[in-house]
Each structure stands twice: as C-alpha cells, then as structure tokens.
C-alpha positions as a Markdown table, in Angstrom:
| # | Residue | x | y | z |
|---|---|---|---|---|
| 1 | Met | 133.9 | 102.9 | 134.6 |
| 2 | Pro | 132.2 | 104.3 | 131.5 |
| 3 | Glu | 133.9 | 107.3 | 129.8 |
| 4 | Pro | 132.0 | 110.5 | 130.6 |
| 5 | Val | 130.0 | 112.1 | 127.8 |
| 6 | Thr | 129.8 | 115.7 | 127.0 |
| 7 | Ala | 127.8 | 117.6 | 129.6 |
| 8 | Arg | 124.7 | 119.6 | 128.6 |
| 9 | Pro | 124.6 | 123.4 | 129.3 |
| 10 | Val | 122.1 | 124.3 | 131.9 |
| 11 | Arg | 119.7 | 127.2 | 132.3 |
| 12 | Arg | 119.5 | 129.2 | 135.6 |
| 13 | Asp | 116.8 | 126.9 | 136.9 |
| 14 | Gly | 119.2 | 124.0 | 136.7 |
| 15 | Glu | 117.4 | 122.0 | 133.9 |
| 16 | Ala | 119.5 | 120.7 | 131.0 |
| 17 | Ala | 118.9 | 122.9 | 128.0 |
| 18 | Leu | 120.6 | 120.8 | 125.2 |
| 19 | Pro | 120.5 | 117.2 | 124.0 |
| 20 | Arg | 123.8 | 115.6 | 125.1 |
| 21 | Ser | 126.5 | 114.5 | 122.7 |
| 22 | Ser | 128.7 | 111.4 | 122.7 |
| 23 | Glu | 131.7 | 110.7 | 120.6 |
| 24 | Arg | 131.3 | 107.0 | 121.3 |
| 25 | Pro | 128.3 | 104.9 | 120.4 |
| 26 | Leu | 125.8 | 104.7 | 123.3 |
| 27 | Ser | 126.2 | 100.9 | 123.2 |
| 28 | Asp | 129.8 | 101.4 | 124.4 |
| 29 | Val | 128.9 | 104.0 | 127.0 |
| 30 | Tyr | 126.0 | 102.4 | 128.9 |
| 31 | Asp | 126.1 | 98.8 | 130.3 |
| 32 | Val | 122.3 | 98.1 | 130.0 |
| 33 | Ala | 119.6 | 99.4 | 127.7 |
| 34 | Leu | 116.3 | 99.5 | 129.5 |
| 35 | Leu | 114.1 | 99.2 | 126.4 |
| 36 | Asp | 110.4 | 99.9 | 126.1 |
| 37 | Leu | 108.6 | 97.5 | 123.9 |
| 38 | Asp | 105.5 | 98.9 | 122.2 |
| 39 | Gly | 106.6 | 101.5 | 119.6 |
| 40 | Val | 110.3 | 100.8 | 120.2 |
| 41 | Val | 111.0 | 97.1 | 119.5 |
| 42 | Tyr | 107.6 | 96.1 | 118.0 |
| 43 | Met | 104.3 | 97.6 | 117.0 |
| 44 | Gly | 101.4 | 95.2 | 117.3 |
| 45 | Gly | 102.5 | 91.9 | 115.8 |
| 46 | Ala | 105.5 | 93.1 | 113.9 |
| 47 | Ala | 109.0 | 94.3 | 114.7 |
| 48 | Val | 109.8 | 97.9 | 114.2 |
| 49 | Asp | 111.9 | 98.3 | 111.0 |
| 50 | Gly | 115.6 | 97.8 | 111.8 |
| 51 | Ala | 115.0 | 97.0 | 115.5 |
| 52 | Thr | 116.1 | 93.4 | 115.4 |
| 53 | Gln | 119.4 | 94.2 | 113.6 |
| 54 | Ala | 120.1 | 97.2 | 115.8 |
| 55 | Leu | 119.6 | 95.2 | 119.0 |
| 56 | Ala | 121.7 | 92.3 | 117.7 |
| 57 | Glu | 124.6 | 94.6 | 117.0 |
| 58 | Ala | 124.2 | 96.3 | 120.4 |
| 59 | Arg | 124.5 | 92.9 | 122.1 |
| 60 | Arg | 127.5 | 92.0 | 119.9 |
| 61 | Arg | 129.2 | 95.1 | 121.2 |
| 62 | Gly | 128.6 | 94.1 | 124.8 |
| 63 | Met | 125.6 | 96.1 | 125.7 |
| 64 | Arg | 123.1 | 94.1 | 127.8 |
| 65 | Leu | 119.4 | 94.4 | 127.1 |
| 66 | Ala | 116.4 | 94.5 | 129.4 |
| 67 | Phe | 112.9 | 94.8 | 128.0 |
| 68 | Val | 110.7 | 97.1 | 130.3 |
| 69 | Thr | 107.0 | 97.4 | 129.6 |
| 70 | Asn | 104.1 | 99.1 | 131.3 |
| 71 | Asn | 101.8 | 96.4 | 129.9 |
| 72 | Ala | 100.9 | 94.1 | 132.7 |
| 73 | Ser | 98.7 | 91.7 | 130.8 |
| 74 | Arg | 101.2 | 89.0 | 129.8 |
| 75 | Ser | 103.9 | 87.0 | 131.6 |
| 76 | Pro | 107.6 | 87.5 | 131.1 |
| 77 | Ser | 107.8 | 84.1 | 129.4 |
| 78 | Ala | 105.1 | 85.0 | 126.9 |
| 79 | Ile | 106.8 | 88.3 | 126.1 |
| 80 | Ala | 110.1 | 86.6 | 125.6 |
| 81 | Ala | 108.5 | 84.1 | 123.3 |
| 82 | Gln | 107.0 | 86.9 | 121.2 |
| 83 | Leu | 110.4 | 88.6 | 121.0 |
| 84 | Asn | 112.0 | 85.4 | 119.8 |
| 85 | Arg | 109.3 | 85.0 | 117.1 |
| 86 | Leu | 110.1 | 88.5 | 115.9 |
| 87 | Gly | 113.8 | 87.7 | 115.7 |
| 88 | Val | 114.9 | 89.4 | 118.9 |
| 89 | Pro | 116.6 | 86.8 | 121.1 |
| 90 | Ala | 115.3 | 87.2 | 124.7 |
| 91 | Val | 114.9 | 85.1 | 127.8 |
| 92 | Gln | 112.4 | 85.5 | 130.6 |
| 93 | Thr | 114.8 | 87.1 | 133.0 |
| 94 | Glu | 115.4 | 90.0 | 130.6 |
| 95 | Ile | 111.7 | 91.0 | 130.8 |
| 96 | Val | 110.6 | 93.5 | 133.4 |
| 97 | Thr | 106.9 | 94.4 | 133.6 |
| 98 | Ser | 104.7 | 96.8 | 135.5 |
| 99 | Ala | 103.0 | 93.8 | 137.0 |
| 100 | Gln | 106.3 | 92.8 | 138.7 |
| 101 | Ala | 106.8 | 96.3 | 140.0 |
| 102 | Ala | 103.2 | 96.4 | 141.3 |
| 103 | Ala | 103.7 | 93.0 | 143.0 |
| 104 | Arg | 106.9 | 94.2 | 144.7 |
| 105 | Leu | 105.0 | 97.3 | 146.0 |
| 106 | Leu | 102.2 | 95.1 | 147.4 |
| 107 | Ala | 104.6 | 92.5 | 148.9 |
| 108 | Glu | 106.5 | 95.2 | 150.8 |
| 109 | Arg | 103.3 | 96.3 | 152.5 |
| 110 | Leu | 101.2 | 93.1 | 152.9 |
| 111 | Pro | 102.0 | 89.9 | 154.7 |
| 112 | Ala | 102.8 | 86.7 | 152.8 |
| 113 | Gly | 99.7 | 85.0 | 151.6 |
| 114 | Ala | 97.5 | 88.1 | 151.7 |
| 115 | Pro | 94.6 | 88.1 | 149.2 |
| 116 | Val | 94.8 | 90.6 | 146.4 |
| 117 | Leu | 92.0 | 91.2 | 143.9 |
| 118 | Val | 93.3 | 91.2 | 140.4 |
| 119 | Val | 91.6 | 93.4 | 137.8 |
| 120 | Gly | 93.7 | 92.3 | 135.0 |
| 121 | Gly | 95.3 | 89.4 | 133.3 |
| 122 | Ile | 97.7 | 86.4 | 133.9 |
| 123 | Gly | 100.7 | 88.7 | 134.0 |
| 124 | Leu | 99.5 | 90.2 | 137.3 |
| 125 | Arg | 98.5 | 86.9 | 138.8 |
| 126 | Leu | 101.9 | 85.3 | 138.1 |
| 127 | Ala | 103.7 | 88.3 | 139.5 |
| 128 | Leu | 101.7 | 88.2 | 142.7 |
| 129 | Arg | 102.4 | 84.5 | 143.2 |
| 130 | Glu | 106.1 | 85.1 | 142.6 |
| 131 | Arg | 106.0 | 87.5 | 145.6 |
| 132 | Gly | 104.0 | 85.1 | 147.8 |
| 133 | Leu | 100.6 | 86.9 | 147.5 |
| 134 | Arg | 97.3 | 85.2 | 146.7 |
| 135 | Pro | 95.4 | 86.5 | 143.7 |
| 136 | Val | 91.6 | 86.5 | 144.0 |
| 137 | Ser | 88.7 | 87.6 | 141.8 |
| 138 | Thr | 85.9 | 88.7 | 144.1 |
| 139 | Ala | 85.4 | 91.3 | 146.9 |
| 140 | Leu | 83.8 | 88.5 | 148.9 |
| 141 | Asp | 87.4 | 87.2 | 149.6 |
| 142 | Arg | 88.0 | 90.5 | 151.6 |
| 143 | Pro | 91.2 | 91.3 | 149.7 |
| 144 | Ala | 93.8 | 93.5 | 151.4 |
| 145 | Ala | 94.4 | 95.3 | 148.1 |
| 146 | Val | 93.1 | 95.7 | 144.5 |
| 147 | Val | 95.7 | 95.7 | 141.7 |
| 148 | Gln | 94.6 | 96.8 | 138.2 |
| 149 | Gly | 96.5 | 96.3 | 135.0 |
| 150 | Tyr | 95.6 | 96.2 | 131.3 |
| 151 | Ala | 93.9 | 93.1 | 129.8 |
| 152 | Pro | 91.9 | 93.1 | 126.6 |
| 153 | Asp | 89.0 | 91.1 | 128.1 |
| 154 | Ile | 88.4 | 93.2 | 131.3 |
| 155 | Gly | 84.6 | 93.5 | 131.7 |
| 156 | Tyr | 82.1 | 95.3 | 134.0 |
| 157 | Pro | 81.8 | 92.4 | 136.5 |
| 158 | Leu | 85.5 | 92.5 | 137.4 |
| 159 | Leu | 85.6 | 96.3 | 137.5 |
| 160 | Ala | 82.6 | 96.2 | 139.9 |
| 161 | Glu | 84.3 | 93.7 | 142.2 |
| 162 | Gly | 87.3 | 95.9 | 142.3 |
| 163 | Gly | 85.2 | 98.9 | 143.1 |
| 164 | Leu | 83.4 | 97.1 | 145.9 |
| 165 | Ala | 86.8 | 96.0 | 147.4 |
| 166 | Val | 88.3 | 99.5 | 147.3 |
| 167 | Arg | 85.2 | 101.0 | 148.9 |
| 168 | Ala | 85.6 | 98.4 | 151.7 |
| 169 | Gly | 89.1 | 99.6 | 152.4 |
| 170 | Ala | 91.4 | 97.6 | 150.1 |
| 171 | Trp | 94.5 | 99.4 | 149.0 |
| 172 | Phe | 94.3 | 100.4 | 145.3 |
| 173 | Val | 97.4 | 99.9 | 143.1 |
| 174 | Ala | 97.6 | 100.3 | 139.4 |
| 175 | Ala | 100.2 | 98.6 | 137.3 |
| 176 | Asn | 100.4 | 101.8 | 135.1 |
| 177 | Ala | 98.4 | 104.8 | 134.2 |
| 178 | Asp | 98.9 | 105.0 | 130.4 |
| 179 | Leu | 95.8 | 106.5 | 129.0 |
| 180 | Thr | 96.4 | 105.0 | 125.5 |
| 181 | Leu | 97.9 | 101.9 | 124.0 |
| 182 | Pro | 99.6 | 102.1 | 120.6 |
| 183 | Thr | 98.4 | 99.6 | 118.0 |
| 184 | Pro | 98.7 | 99.2 | 114.2 |
| 185 | Arg | 95.1 | 100.7 | 114.0 |
| 186 | Gly | 96.0 | 103.7 | 116.2 |
| 187 | Leu | 95.9 | 104.6 | 119.8 |
| 188 | Gln | 93.4 | 102.6 | 121.9 |
| 189 | Pro | 92.3 | 103.0 | 125.5 |
| 190 | Gly | 95.0 | 101.9 | 127.9 |
| 191 | Asn | 95.0 | 100.9 | 131.6 |
| 192 | Gly | 95.0 | 104.5 | 132.7 |
| 193 | Ser | 91.6 | 105.0 | 131.0 |
| 194 | Leu | 90.2 | 101.8 | 132.6 |
| 195 | Val | 91.5 | 102.7 | 136.0 |
| 196 | Gln | 89.3 | 105.8 | 135.9 |
| 197 | Val | 86.2 | 103.5 | 136.3 |
| 198 | Ile | 87.2 | 102.3 | 139.8 |
| 199 | Ala | 88.8 | 105.7 | 140.7 |
| 200 | Thr | 85.6 | 107.6 | 139.8 |
| 201 | Ala | 83.3 | 105.2 | 141.4 |
| 202 | Thr | 85.2 | 105.1 | 144.7 |
| 203 | Gly | 86.9 | 108.5 | 144.9 |
| 204 | Gln | 90.2 | 106.7 | 145.5 |
| 205 | Arg | 93.2 | 107.4 | 143.3 |
| 206 | Pro | 95.6 | 104.4 | 142.9 |
| 207 | Val | 99.2 | 104.2 | 143.8 |
| 208 | Val | 100.9 | 103.6 | 140.4 |
| 209 | Ala | 103.8 | 101.2 | 139.9 |
| 210 | Gly | 104.6 | 101.7 | 136.2 |
| 211 | Lys | 106.3 | 104.5 | 134.2 |
| 212 | Pro | 106.7 | 107.4 | 134.8 |
| 213 | Glu | 106.6 | 106.5 | 138.5 |
| 214 | Pro | 109.9 | 105.3 | 140.0 |
| 215 | Pro | 109.0 | 101.7 | 141.0 |
| 216 | Leu | 109.2 | 100.1 | 137.5 |
| 217 | His | 112.6 | 101.8 | 136.8 |
| 218 | Ala | 113.9 | 100.5 | 140.2 |
| 219 | Glu | 112.6 | 97.0 | 139.4 |
| 220 | Ala | 114.3 | 97.1 | 136.0 |
| 221 | Val | 117.6 | 98.2 | 137.5 |
| 222 | Ala | 117.4 | 95.6 | 140.3 |
| 223 | Arg | 116.6 | 92.7 | 137.9 |
| 224 | Ser | 119.1 | 93.7 | 135.2 |
| 225 | Gly | 121.9 | 94.6 | 137.6 |
| 226 | Ala | 122.5 | 97.8 | 135.7 |
| 227 | Arg | 125.2 | 100.2 | 136.9 |
| 228 | His | 124.9 | 102.8 | 134.2 |
| 229 | Pro | 121.6 | 102.2 | 132.4 |
| 230 | Leu | 120.1 | 104.0 | 129.4 |
| 231 | Val | 116.3 | 104.2 | 129.2 |
| 232 | Val | 115.1 | 103.8 | 125.6 |
| 233 | Gly | 111.5 | 104.8 | 124.8 |
| 234 | Asp | 109.1 | 106.4 | 122.4 |
| 235 | Arg | 106.9 | 108.2 | 124.9 |
| 236 | Leu | 107.8 | 111.5 | 126.6 |
| 237 | Asp | 105.2 | 111.2 | 129.3 |
| 238 | Thr | 106.2 | 107.6 | 130.4 |
| 239 | Asp | 109.6 | 106.5 | 129.3 |
| 240 | Ile | 111.4 | 109.8 | 129.3 |
| 241 | Glu | 109.7 | 111.3 | 132.3 |
| 242 | Ser | 110.5 | 108.0 | 134.2 |
| 243 | Ala | 114.2 | 108.5 | 133.3 |
| 244 | Val | 114.2 | 112.1 | 134.4 |
| 245 | Arg | 112.5 | 111.3 | 137.7 |
| 246 | Ser | 114.8 | 108.4 | 138.4 |
| 247 | Gly | 118.0 | 110.4 | 137.5 |
| 248 | Ala | 118.8 | 108.1 | 134.5 |
| 249 | Asp | 119.9 | 109.1 | 131.0 |
| 250 | Ser | 117.5 | 108.4 | 128.1 |
| 251 | Leu | 117.2 | 107.9 | 124.4 |
| 252 | Leu | 114.0 | 109.0 | 122.6 |
| 253 | Val | 113.2 | 107.1 | 119.4 |
| 254 | Leu | 110.7 | 108.3 | 116.9 |
| 255 | Thr | 109.2 | 105.0 | 115.9 |
| 256 | Gly | 106.2 | 105.1 | 118.2 |
| 257 | Val | 104.0 | 107.7 | 119.8 |
| 258 | Thr | 106.2 | 110.8 | 120.0 |
| 259 | Arg | 106.4 | 113.1 | 117.0 |
| 260 | Pro | 109.3 | 115.4 | 116.3 |
| 261 | Leu | 107.0 | 118.3 | 117.1 |
| 262 | Asp | 106.4 | 116.8 | 120.6 |
| 263 | Ala | 110.1 | 116.6 | 121.2 |
| 264 | Val | 110.7 | 120.3 | 120.3 |
| 265 | Leu | 107.8 | 121.4 | 122.5 |
| 266 | Ala | 108.7 | 119.1 | 125.4 |
| 267 | Ser | 108.7 | 120.5 | 128.9 |
| 268 | Ala | 111.7 | 120.0 | 131.2 |
| 269 | Arg | 110.5 | 116.8 | 132.7 |
| 270 | His | 109.9 | 115.3 | 129.3 |
| 271 | Arg | 113.3 | 116.1 | 127.7 |
| 272 | Pro | 115.5 | 113.1 | 126.6 |
| 273 | Thr | 119.2 | 113.0 | 127.0 |
| 274 | Tyr | 119.6 | 111.8 | 123.3 |
| 275 | Leu | 117.4 | 111.8 | 120.2 |
| 276 | Ala | 117.4 | 109.2 | 117.4 |
| 277 | Glu | 115.1 | 108.2 | 114.6 |
| 278 | Ser | 115.2 | 104.5 | 115.7 |
| 279 | Leu | 117.2 | 102.0 | 117.7 |
| 280 | Thr | 120.1 | 102.5 | 115.4 |
| 281 | Gly | 120.7 | 105.5 | 117.6 |
| 282 | Leu | 122.4 | 103.0 | 120.0 |
| 283 | Leu | 125.1 | 102.2 | 117.5 |
| 284 | Gly | 126.6 | 105.5 | 116.5 |
| 285 | Pro | 127.9 | 108.8 | 118.0 |
| 286 | His | 125.6 | 111.7 | 118.8 |
| 287 | Pro | 127.0 | 115.0 | 117.5 |
| 288 | Glu | 127.5 | 118.0 | 119.7 |
| 289 | Val | 125.1 | 121.0 | 119.5 |
| 290 | Thr | 127.3 | 124.1 | 119.7 |
| 291 | Val | 125.9 | 127.4 | 120.9 |
| 292 | Thr | 126.8 | 131.0 | 119.8 |
| 293 | Gly | 124.4 | 133.5 | 121.3 |
| 294 | Asp | 120.9 | 132.5 | 120.2 |
| 295 | Thr | 122.2 | 130.2 | 117.5 |
| 296 | Phe | 122.4 | 126.4 | 117.9 |
| 297 | Cys | 124.3 | 124.4 | 115.4 |
| 298 | Cys | 124.5 | 120.6 | 114.9 |
| 299 | Asp | 126.6 | 119.4 | 112.0 |
| 300 | Gly | 125.1 | 121.1 | 108.9 |
| 301 | Trp | 122.0 | 122.6 | 110.7 |
| 302 | Arg | 121.5 | 126.0 | 112.3 |
| 303 | Ala | 118.5 | 126.9 | 114.6 |
| 304 | Ile | 117.6 | 130.2 | 116.2 |
| 305 | Ala | 114.9 | 130.8 | 118.8 |
| 306 | Thr | 113.8 | 134.2 | 120.1 |
| 307 | Gly | 110.5 | 135.6 | 121.3 |
| 308 | Gly | 108.6 | 132.3 | 121.0 |
| 309 | Gln | 109.7 | 131.9 | 117.4 |
| 310 | Val | 112.2 | 129.3 | 116.0 |
| 311 | Ala | 113.7 | 128.9 | 112.6 |
| 312 | Leu | 115.9 | 126.2 | 111.1 |
| 313 | Ser | 118.2 | 126.3 | 108.1 |
| 314 | Gly | 121.0 | 124.1 | 106.6 |
| 315 | Ser | 121.3 | 120.6 | 105.4 |
| 316 | Gly | 122.4 | 117.1 | 106.5 |
| 317 | Ala | 120.9 | 114.3 | 108.5 |
| 318 | Ala | 117.3 | 115.1 | 109.5 |
| 319 | Ile | 117.8 | 114.0 | 113.1 |
| 320 | Asp | 120.7 | 116.5 | 113.5 |
| 321 | Gly | 118.3 | 119.2 | 112.4 |
| 322 | Leu | 115.9 | 118.0 | 115.1 |
| 323 | Arg | 118.7 | 118.1 | 117.7 |
| 324 | Ala | 119.5 | 121.7 | 116.8 |
| 325 | Leu | 115.8 | 122.7 | 116.9 |
| 326 | Cys | 115.3 | 121.0 | 120.3 |
| 327 | Ala | 118.3 | 122.8 | 121.7 |
| 328 | Ala | 117.1 | 126.2 | 120.5 |
| 329 | Ala | 113.5 | 125.7 | 121.8 |
| 330 | Trp | 114.5 | 124.2 | 125.1 |
| 331 | Ser | 117.1 | 126.9 | 125.8 |
| 332 | Ala | 114.6 | 129.6 | 124.9 |
| 333 | Gly | 112.2 | 128.3 | 127.5 |
| 334 | Gly | 109.7 | 127.2 | 124.8 |
| 335 | Val | 108.4 | 128.2 | 121.4 |
| 336 | Ser | 105.0 | 128.3 | 119.7 |
| 337 | Ala | 103.7 | 125.1 | 118.2 |
| 338 | Glu | 103.1 | 126.8 | 114.9 |
| 339 | Ala | 106.6 | 128.1 | 114.7 |
| 340 | Ala | 108.0 | 124.7 | 115.6 |
| 341 | Ala | 105.8 | 122.9 | 113.0 |
| 342 | Asn | 106.9 | 125.3 | 110.3 |
| 343 | Ala | 110.6 | 124.8 | 111.2 |
| 344 | Leu | 110.2 | 121.0 | 111.1 |
| 345 | Ala | 108.4 | 121.0 | 107.7 |
| 346 | Gly | 111.6 | 120.6 | 105.7 |
| 347 | Leu | 112.9 | 117.6 | 107.7 |
| 348 | Asp | 112.2 | 114.1 | 106.5 |
| 349 | Leu | 111.6 | 112.4 | 109.8 |
| 350 | Pro | 109.4 | 109.4 | 110.7 |
| 351 | His | 106.3 | 111.4 | 111.7 |
| 352 | Ser | 105.1 | 114.5 | 109.8 |
| 353 | Pro | 105.0 | 117.5 | 112.1 |
| 354 | Gly | 101.8 | 119.0 | 113.3 |
C-alpha cells in the first residue's frame, strides 16, 4: 500500500485548509497519474516545456499514466498518435475521453443498437459504436438520445437536428461543459458554449459526462485500473473540481489556464491537494506548510492573512511562496483579489498575477 502523506489541517467546516506535503515524490506515492492533456501535456501542436521528460521519468519510476481529456472530437488512437509525435509514448488504451464516458452513460440507459444523434466528431461516433449504440445524424431517425461534443466543424444544420430531436423527447447528453478551449492564440469557445445553442432552443439542460462531473473520472479509474490515482490538471473548474467531487487527490500545474492568482483565490471545491509549476511536480517532494497562529511558512517563505488581506515575505523557490500564500488565504476563508495580486507580484511564476 502507498505510504501515507502528511494530512492537511482542516477548518471547522471540514474542508482542507492547506496544500498537502509529501516527503516522497508523487510518482512514488500514487500508482496512476490521470493527466489532462490541453495545457498540461501539450498546448496546441506543441508539447509543454519539460512535459515529455517529466512523464518519461515518472514512467521510469513505475508510475502508470492515463491521459484523460474532456475533448470528445478525436479518437483515442488519434490522440495516442499525436502524443507519440510529440515524444510522449502512449498507446490507445491509455487514452480516456469524455466521449467514452458519455457513451457509457448512454449504454447504461439505452438498449443495444439504439440510435443516438451525434452533434460532434468521429470520437463520439467511435465511442458509441464501442458500446453497441448506433450513431445517426438526423432527427428523422427518431434518436433515443442526442449527444454533443466539441468538433471544430460543427455547423447550424447539425445543431438544428439536435434541437429538433431533443424537442421530440430525446435524452440530451453533453460530453463536457467546458465554456472555453485553450489554444496557442488564446481561449476559444468550447463545447459548453456550443451546448447552449440546443439548451437555449429547447429549454433542456444536458446531463454532462465530462469533468467536473464524476462519470469521466470513474471511466478513467476503470480503464486504468488505478487504486490510488492522482488527478493532474491545469483547470480549477474542471480537473481540480472533478478530483474534489470524486474524492481523489490532485496536482495543479501552472502551464495552462489557471494563474497563480486563481489558485490563491480558489473556493473550497477548487482547491488542489498539491501545487507545482509544471509536470516536474510529479518527480520531487512537496514541502510542508507549517502554521503558527496566522503565519504560514513554506521553506523560506512566510505568509500572513487577516481581515481579507494577505502578505508574503521571504525567499526561495517561487512555488513554495505560492504554497504559503494559498495556505494563508484558504485558512482565512478568502482574501481580496487586490491583496493576493500584490502579494504575488514578487514571485517569478509562469503566469503574471492579476
């Protein structure tokens, strides 16, 4: 069994108030890393700096990897091929998508061979066939359900067919509800934004399979055989909330969407177990945050939070300063965004605060 890591102090409401420490590298503590892709392993068509080396070393140390994505547009084999091109060895069985989680939800409710209207790409169609369901493209086929996932070429005609089917009584399922999609050019509309077209037109909200809802996490655990998984992600509102809701530990990396300021201001349901600048956070220990009254110390850093204000002093690794700041802010029940941004100003972290 994995060696226990240091427990986090809790507030009276039972929520963890501090980032957790670990004397051992996380790659030694957890059996499987459930890794988000966009903003964690790659960004657009390029690997995140240092990601390939960090994942190779984690594998060498015995940690298994599963790549878990809310993007339902592509097949697991296509995603595995992309990872291999980027220098991250991966096989199809290590890929878990929101399309697969949505297909399982549908298969648990519908009879084999049932028609399902797909508002999305090939990833959804293949996932449905894997579960014995029949993908269709028009409401004239009287689909039992409509499933919607991101695809870059979705147009009005297909959205209209989905709306007609939902109005006729088809069960509405969304692969995910991400409002945005990170790209090298910035955040672009994600599936959650496109889902609003059918939802607004029909008055029906979809059942969501992807993060932060539990089905995708359950699918990843089932497919990877994880006994003690670590969720690794760059988004508080999907990756980290998914871990919190599923009772799993998590590592937040700062290579994607989340800024250091966001981490400091995170609500209880968005607080990660561990913090790291990048995937190298899998390979080393995570120092303890010690508490004396209103003062929170992590290695050479000292943070104090009172009355909505927070201040940071000291020196050392910037990520340890962020750990101290998060501990102070979380334990205080929150601080002002201005105070947090001012405290972060002296830290050299991947994203500028504010």
